[in-house]
Amino acid sequence: MRIVSFKRINFFVDKHKDSKVALQDWYHKTSKATWNSLKDIKKTFNHADYVGNNRFVFNIKGNQYRLVAIIIFASHKVYIRFIGNHSEYDKTDCRNI
């Protein structure tokens, strides 16, 4: 998969140093994957969920953080839309970010 908006990871890691290894792991696994459906994503990240409007949620660092991405299967692109903790995630309408 081609990950677009990698800068969001860098910005988040600058503020949350403890997330670096987990986000690097997510990035590495995602960039090596070839996903065509949620079933494929769950083979890589069994905790991933579909929240609507092409948005998928990933638990990061043992569910301490959440990452929301738009995934376009036809073009194999992943657009990172949000990274944050649970309280930030709970305040966000993930289907519209």
JSON list of N, CA and C in Angstrom, two decimals, residues 33-84:
[
{"chain": "A", "resi": 33, "resn": "ALA", "atom": "N", "xyz": [1.96, -4.27, 2.70]},
{"chain": "A", "resi": 33, "resn": "ALA", "atom": "CA", "xyz": [0.71, -5.01, 2.48]},
{"chain": "A", "resi": 33, "resn": "ALA", "atom": "C", "xyz": [0.11, -4.72, 1.10]},
{"chain": "A", "resi": 34, "resn": "THR", "atom": "N", "xyz": [-0.74, -5.63, 0.67]},
{"chain": "A", "resi": 34, "resn": "THR", "atom": "CA", "xyz": [-1.58, -5.43, -0.50]},
{"chain": "A", "resi": 34, "resn": "THR", "atom": "C", "xyz": [-2.99, -5.78, -0.07]},
{"chain": "A", "resi": 35, "resn": "TRP", "atom": "N", "xyz": [-3.75, -4.77, 0.29]},
{"chain": "A", "resi": 35, "resn": "TRP", "atom": "CA", "xyz": [-5.10, -4.99, 0.80]},
{"chain": "A", "resi": 35, "resn": "TRP", "atom": "C", "xyz": [-6.13, -4.73, -0.29]},
{"chain": "A", "resi": 36, "resn": "ASN", "atom": "N", "xyz": [-7.15, -5.58, -0.32]},
{"chain": "A", "resi": 36, "resn": "ASN", "atom": "CA", "xyz": [-8.27, -5.42, -1.23]},
{"chain": "A", "resi": 36, "resn": "ASN", "atom": "C", "xyz": [-9.60, -5.38, -0.51]},
{"chain": "A", "resi": 37, "resn": "SER", "atom": "N", "xyz": [-9.57, -5.57, 0.80]},
{"chain": "A", "resi": 37, "resn": "SER", "atom": "CA", "xyz": [-10.81, -5.58, 1.58]},
{"chain": "A", "resi": 37, "resn": "SER", "atom": "C", "xyz": [-10.45, -5.52, 3.07]},
{"chain": "A", "resi": 38, "resn": "LEU", "atom": "N", "xyz": [-11.49, -5.34, 3.90]},
{"chain": "A", "resi": 38, "resn": "LEU", "atom": "CA", "xyz": [-11.29, -5.37, 5.36]},
{"chain": "A", "resi": 38, "resn": "LEU", "atom": "C", "xyz": [-10.73, -6.72, 5.79]},
{"chain": "A", "resi": 39, "resn": "LYS", "atom": "N", "xyz": [-11.14, -7.77, 5.13]},
{"chain": "A", "resi": 39, "resn": "LYS", "atom": "CA", "xyz": [-10.63, -9.11, 5.47]},
{"chain": "A", "resi": 39, "resn": "LYS", "atom": "C", "xyz": [-9.11, -9.15, 5.34]},
{"chain": "A", "resi": 40, "resn": "ASP", "atom": "N", "xyz": [-8.57, -8.53, 4.30]},
{"chain": "A", "resi": 40, "resn": "ASP", "atom": "CA", "xyz": [-7.11, -8.47, 4.12]},
{"chain": "A", "resi": 40, "resn": "ASP", "atom": "C", "xyz": [-6.46, -7.64, 5.21]},
{"chain": "A", "resi": 41, "resn": "ILE", "atom": "N", "xyz": [-7.08, -6.51, 5.56]},
{"chain": "A", "resi": 41, "resn": "ILE", "atom": "CA", "xyz": [-6.53, -5.67, 6.62]},
{"chain": "A", "resi": 41, "resn": "ILE", "atom": "C", "xyz": [-6.46, -6.44, 7.92]},
{"chain": "A", "resi": 42, "resn": "LYS", "atom": "N", "xyz": [-7.52, -7.19, 8.22]},
{"chain": "A", "resi": 42, "resn": "LYS", "atom": "CA", "xyz": [-7.57, -7.94, 9.48]},
{"chain": "A", "resi": 42, "resn": "LYS", "atom": "C", "xyz": [-6.51, -9.04, 9.54]},
{"chain": "A", "resi": 43, "resn": "LYS", "atom": "N", "xyz": [-6.03, -9.50, 8.41]},
{"chain": "A", "resi": 43, "resn": "LYS", "atom": "CA", "xyz": [-4.92, -10.46, 8.41]},
{"chain": "A", "resi": 43, "resn": "LYS", "atom": "C", "xyz": [-3.63, -9.81, 8.91]},
{"chain": "A", "resi": 44, "resn": "THR", "atom": "N", "xyz": [-3.50, -8.52, 8.66]},
{"chain": "A", "resi": 44, "resn": "THR", "atom": "CA", "xyz": [-2.33, -7.76, 9.11]},
{"chain": "A", "resi": 44, "resn": "THR", "atom": "C", "xyz": [-2.55, -7.18, 10.50]},
{"chain": "A", "resi": 45, "resn": "PHE", "atom": "N", "xyz": [-3.73, -6.58, 10.70]},
{"chain": "A", "resi": 45, "resn": "PHE", "atom": "CA", "xyz": [-4.10, -5.94, 11.98]},
{"chain": "A", "resi": 45, "resn": "PHE", "atom": "C", "xyz": [-5.49, -6.45, 12.37]},
{"chain": "A", "resi": 46, "resn": "ASN", "atom": "N", "xyz": [-5.54, -7.48, 13.20]},
{"chain": "A", "resi": 46, "resn": "ASN", "atom": "CA", "xyz": [-6.83, -8.07, 13.54]},
{"chain": "A", "resi": 46, "resn": "ASN", "atom": "C", "xyz": [-7.73, -7.14, 14.34]},
{"chain": "A", "resi": 47, "resn": "HIS", "atom": "N", "xyz": [-7.21, -6.06, 14.84]},
{"chain": "A", "resi": 47, "resn": "HIS", "atom": "CA", "xyz": [-7.97, -5.10, 15.65]},
{"chain": "A", "resi": 47, "resn": "HIS", "atom": "C", "xyz": [-8.55, -3.96, 14.82]},
{"chain": "A", "resi": 48, "resn": "ALA", "atom": "N", "xyz": [-8.29, -3.93, 13.53]},
{"chain": "A", "resi": 48, "resn": "ALA", "atom": "CA", "xyz": [-8.78, -2.84, 12.67]},
{"chain": "A", "resi": 48, "resn": "ALA", "atom": "C", "xyz": [-10.29, -2.93, 12.52]},
{"chain": "A", "resi": 49, "resn": "ASP", "atom": "N", "xyz": [-10.92, -1.75, 12.41]},
{"chain": "A", "resi": 49, "resn": "ASP", "atom": "CA", "xyz": [-12.36, -1.69, 12.23]},
{"chain": "A", "resi": 49, "resn": "ASP", "atom": "C", "xyz": [-12.72, -0.71, 11.11]},
{"chain": "A", "resi": 50, "resn": "TYR", "atom": "N", "xyz": [-13.80, -1.02, 10.42]},
{"chain": "A", "resi": 50, "resn": "TYR", "atom": "CA", "xyz": [-14.34, -0.13, 9.40]},
{"chain": "A", "resi": 50, "resn": "TYR", "atom": "C", "xyz": [-15.37, 0.77, 10.07]},
{"chain": "A", "resi": 51, "resn": "VAL", "atom": "N", "xyz": [-15.27, 2.09, 9.88]},
{"chain": "A", "resi": 51, "resn": "VAL", "atom": "CA", "xyz": [-16.20, 3.02, 10.53]},
{"chain": "A", "resi": 51, "resn": "VAL", "atom": "C", "xyz": [-17.07, 3.76, 9.52]},
{"chain": "A", "resi": 52, "resn": "GLY", "atom": "N", "xyz": [-16.99, 3.41, 8.26]},
{"chain": "A", "resi": 52, "resn": "GLY", "atom": "CA", "xyz": [-17.81, 4.02, 7.23]},
{"chain": "A", "resi": 52, "resn": "GLY", "atom": "C", "xyz": [-17.05, 5.01, 6.39]},
{"chain": "A", "resi": 53, "resn": "ASN", "atom": "N", "xyz": [-17.58, 5.27, 5.20]},
{"chain": "A", "resi": 53, "resn": "ASN", "atom": "CA", "xyz": [-17.04, 6.28, 4.30]},
{"chain": "A", "resi": 53, "resn": "ASN", "atom": "C", "xyz": [-15.56, 6.03, 3.97]},
{"chain": "A", "resi": 54, "resn": "ASN", "atom": "N", "xyz": [-15.20, 4.79, 3.75]},
{"chain": "A", "resi": 54, "resn": "ASN", "atom": "CA", "xyz": [-13.83, 4.36, 3.42]},
{"chain": "A", "resi": 54, "resn": "ASN", "atom": "C", "xyz": [-12.82, 4.60, 4.54]},
{"chain": "A", "resi": 55, "resn": "ARG", "atom": "N", "xyz": [-13.30, 4.84, 5.77]},
{"chain": "A", "resi": 55, "resn": "ARG", "atom": "CA", "xyz": [-12.41, 5.08, 6.91]},
{"chain": "A", "resi": 55, "resn": "ARG", "atom": "C", "xyz": [-12.25, 3.81, 7.73]},
{"chain": "A", "resi": 56, "resn": "PHE", "atom": "N", "xyz": [-11.00, 3.58, 8.15]},
{"chain": "A", "resi": 56, "resn": "PHE", "atom": "CA", "xyz": [-10.65, 2.43, 8.96]},
{"chain": "A", "resi": 56, "resn": "PHE", "atom": "C", "xyz": [-9.89, 2.92, 10.19]},
{"chain": "A", "resi": 57, "resn": "VAL", "atom": "N", "xyz": [-10.14, 2.29, 11.32]},
{"chain": "A", "resi": 57, "resn": "VAL", "atom": "CA", "xyz": [-9.50, 2.66, 12.58]},
{"chain": "A", "resi": 57, "resn": "VAL", "atom": "C", "xyz": [-8.54, 1.55, 12.99]},
{"chain": "A", "resi": 58, "resn": "PHE", "atom": "N", "xyz": [-7.34, 1.97, 13.38]},
{"chain": "A", "resi": 58, "resn": "PHE", "atom": "CA", "xyz": [-6.31, 1.05, 13.85]},
{"chain": "A", "resi": 58, "resn": "PHE", "atom": "C", "xyz": [-5.93, 1.40, 15.28]},
{"chain": "A", "resi": 59, "resn": "ASN", "atom": "N", "xyz": [-5.83, 0.41, 16.13]},
{"chain": "A", "resi": 59, "resn": "ASN", "atom": "CA", "xyz": [-5.33, 0.62, 17.49]},
{"chain": "A", "resi": 59, "resn": "ASN", "atom": "C", "xyz": [-3.81, 0.62, 17.43]},
{"chain": "A", "resi": 60, "resn": "ILE", "atom": "N", "xyz": [-3.22, 1.61, 18.06]},
{"chain": "A", "resi": 60, "resn": "ILE", "atom": "CA", "xyz": [-1.77, 1.78, 18.05]},
{"chain": "A", "resi": 60, "resn": "ILE", "atom": "C", "xyz": [-1.25, 1.70, 19.48]},
{"chain": "A", "resi": 61, "resn": "LYS", "atom": "N", "xyz": [-0.14, 1.02, 19.64]},
{"chain": "A", "resi": 61, "resn": "LYS", "atom": "CA", "xyz": [0.54, 0.90, 20.93]},
{"chain": "A", "resi": 61, "resn": "LYS", "atom": "C", "xyz": [-0.38, 0.31, 21.99]},
{"chain": "A", "resi": 62, "resn": "GLY", "atom": "N", "xyz": [-0.85, -0.89, 21.71]},
{"chain": "A", "resi": 62, "resn": "GLY", "atom": "CA", "xyz": [-1.69, -1.59, 22.68]},
{"chain": "A", "resi": 62, "resn": "GLY", "atom": "C", "xyz": [-2.98, -0.85, 22.98]},
{"chain": "A", "resi": 63, "resn": "ASN", "atom": "N", "xyz": [-3.53, -0.21, 21.96]},
{"chain": "A", "resi": 63, "resn": "ASN", "atom": "CA", "xyz": [-4.80, 0.51, 22.07]},
{"chain": "A", "resi": 63, "resn": "ASN", "atom": "C", "xyz": [-4.67, 1.83, 22.85]},
{"chain": "A", "resi": 64, "resn": "GLN", "atom": "N", "xyz": [-3.47, 2.32, 23.03]},
{"chain": "A", "resi": 64, "resn": "GLN", "atom": "CA", "xyz": [-3.27, 3.61, 23.70]},
{"chain": "A", "resi": 64, "resn": "GLN", "atom": "C", "xyz": [-3.62, 4.77, 22.77]},
{"chain": "A", "resi": 65, "resn": "TYR", "atom": "N", "xyz": [-3.37, 4.57, 21.47]},
{"chain": "A", "resi": 65, "resn": "TYR", "atom": "CA", "xyz": [-3.66, 5.58, 20.47]},
{"chain": "A", "resi": 65, "resn": "TYR", "atom": "C", "xyz": [-4.51, 4.97, 19.36]},
{"chain": "A", "resi": 66, "resn": "ARG", "atom": "N", "xyz": [-5.11, 5.84, 18.57]},
{"chain": "A", "resi": 66, "resn": "ARG", "atom": "CA", "xyz": [-5.90, 5.40, 17.43]},
{"chain": "A", "resi": 66, "resn": "ARG", "atom": "C", "xyz": [-5.45, 6.16, 16.19]},
{"chain": "A", "resi": 67, "resn": "LEU", "atom": "N", "xyz": [-5.43, 5.44, 15.08]},
{"chain": "A", "resi": 67, "resn": "LEU", "atom": "CA", "xyz": [-5.11, 6.02, 13.79]},
{"chain": "A", "resi": 67, "resn": "LEU", "atom": "C", "xyz": [-6.29, 5.77, 12.87]},
{"chain": "A", "resi": 68, "resn": "VAL", "atom": "N", "xyz": [-6.77, 6.80, 12.21]},
{"chain": "A", "resi": 68, "resn": "VAL", "atom": "CA", "xyz": [-7.86, 6.69, 11.25]},
{"chain": "A", "resi": 68, "resn": "VAL", "atom": "C", "xyz": [-7.30, 6.98, 9.87]},
{"chain": "A", "resi": 69, "resn": "ALA", "atom": "N", "xyz": [-7.61, 6.10, 8.94]},
{"chain": "A", "resi": 69, "resn": "ALA", "atom": "CA", "xyz": [-7.11, 6.26, 7.57]},
{"chain": "A", "resi": 69, "resn": "ALA", "atom": "C", "xyz": [-8.22, 6.00, 6.57]},
{"chain": "A", "resi": 70, "resn": "ILE", "atom": "N", "xyz": [-8.17, 6.75, 5.49]},
{"chain": "A", "resi": 70, "resn": "ILE", "atom": "CA", "xyz": [-9.00, 6.45, 4.33]},
{"chain": "A", "resi": 70, "resn": "ILE", "atom": "C", "xyz": [-8.21, 5.46, 3.49]},
{"chain": "A", "resi": 71, "resn": "ILE", "atom": "N", "xyz": [-8.83, 4.37, 3.13]},
{"chain": "A", "resi": 71, "resn": "ILE", "atom": "CA", "xyz": [-8.15, 3.37, 2.31]},
{"chain": "A", "resi": 71, "resn": "ILE", "atom": "C", "xyz": [-8.91, 3.24, 0.99]},
{"chain": "A", "resi": 72, "resn": "ILE", "atom": "N", "xyz": [-8.20, 3.47, -0.09]},
{"chain": "A", "resi": 72, "resn": "ILE", "atom": "CA", "xyz": [-8.75, 3.31, -1.43]},
{"chain": "A", "resi": 72, "resn": "ILE", "atom": "C", "xyz": [-8.13, 2.03, -2.00]},
{"chain": "A", "resi": 73, "resn": "PHE", "atom": "N", "xyz": [-8.89, 0.96, -1.97]},
{"chain": "A", "resi": 73, "resn": "PHE", "atom": "CA", "xyz": [-8.36, -0.34, -2.37]},
{"chain": "A", "resi": 73, "resn": "PHE", "atom": "C", "xyz": [-7.96, -0.38, -3.84]},
{"chain": "A", "resi": 74, "resn": "ALA", "atom": "N", "xyz": [-8.74, 0.25, -4.71]},
{"chain": "A", "resi": 74, "resn": "ALA", "atom": "CA", "xyz": [-8.46, 0.18, -6.15]},
{"chain": "A", "resi": 74, "resn": "ALA", "atom": "C", "xyz": [-7.09, 0.75, -6.51]},
{"chain": "A", "resi": 75, "resn": "SER", "atom": "N", "xyz": [-6.69, 1.81, -5.84]},
{"chain": "A", "resi": 75, "resn": "SER", "atom": "CA", "xyz": [-5.39, 2.43, -6.13]},
{"chain": "A", "resi": 75, "resn": "SER", "atom": "C", "xyz": [-4.33, 2.06, -5.10]},
{"chain": "A", "resi": 76, "resn": "HIS", "atom": "N", "xyz": [-4.70, 1.25, -4.12]},
{"chain": "A", "resi": 76, "resn": "HIS", "atom": "CA", "xyz": [-3.79, 0.81, -3.06]},
{"chain": "A", "resi": 76, "resn": "HIS", "atom": "C", "xyz": [-3.16, 1.98, -2.32]},
{"chain": "A", "resi": 77, "resn": "LYS", "atom": "N", "xyz": [-4.00, 2.96, -1.97]},
{"chain": "A", "resi": 77, "resn": "LYS", "atom": "CA", "xyz": [-3.53, 4.13, -1.23]},
{"chain": "A", "resi": 77, "resn": "LYS", "atom": "C", "xyz": [-4.16, 4.21, 0.15]},
{"chain": "A", "resi": 78, "resn": "VAL", "atom": "N", "xyz": [-3.36, 4.69, 1.09]},
{"chain": "A", "resi": 78, "resn": "VAL", "atom": "CA", "xyz": [-3.80, 4.88, 2.47]},
{"chain": "A", "resi": 78, "resn": "VAL", "atom": "C", "xyz": [-3.53, 6.34, 2.82]},
{"chain": "A", "resi": 79, "resn": "TYR", "atom": "N", "xyz": [-4.60, 7.05, 3.18]},
{"chain": "A", "resi": 79, "resn": "TYR", "atom": "CA", "xyz": [-4.49, 8.46, 3.57]},
{"chain": "A", "resi": 79, "resn": "TYR", "atom": "C", "xyz": [-4.71, 8.56, 5.07]},
{"chain": "A", "resi": 80, "resn": "ILE", "atom": "N", "xyz": [-3.69, 8.93, 5.81]},
{"chain": "A", "resi": 80, "resn": "ILE", "atom": "CA", "xyz": [-3.82, 9.08, 7.25]},
{"chain": "A", "resi": 80, "resn": "ILE", "atom": "C", "xyz": [-4.60, 10.36, 7.52]},
{"chain": "A", "resi": 81, "resn": "ARG", "atom": "N", "xyz": [-5.70, 10.25, 8.24]},
{"chain": "A", "resi": 81, "resn": "ARG", "atom": "CA", "xyz": [-6.56, 11.40, 8.51]},
{"chain": "A", "resi": 81, "resn": "ARG", "atom": "C", "xyz": [-6.50, 11.86, 9.97]},
{"chain": "A", "resi": 82, "resn": "PHE", "atom": "N", "xyz": [-6.15, 10.95, 10.88]},
{"chain": "A", "resi": 82, "resn": "PHE", "atom": "CA", "xyz": [-6.18, 11.28, 12.30]},
{"chain": "A", "resi": 82, "resn": "PHE", "atom": "C", "xyz": [-5.28, 10.32, 13.05]},
{"chain": "A", "resi": 83, "resn": "ILE", "atom": "N", "xyz": [-4.54, 10.85, 14.03]},
{"chain": "A", "resi": 83, "resn": "ILE", "atom": "CA", "xyz": [-3.83, 10.04, 15.03]},
{"chain": "A", "resi": 83, "resn": "ILE", "atom": "C", "xyz": [-4.05, 10.75, 16.35]},
{"chain": "A", "resi": 84, "resn": "GLY", "atom": "N", "xyz": [-4.48, 10.02, 17.36]},
{"chain": "A", "resi": 84, "resn": "GLY", "atom": "CA", "xyz": [-4.69, 10.63, 18.66]},
{"chain": "A", "resi": 84, "resn": "GLY", "atom": "C", "xyz": [-5.00, 9.61, 19.73]}
]
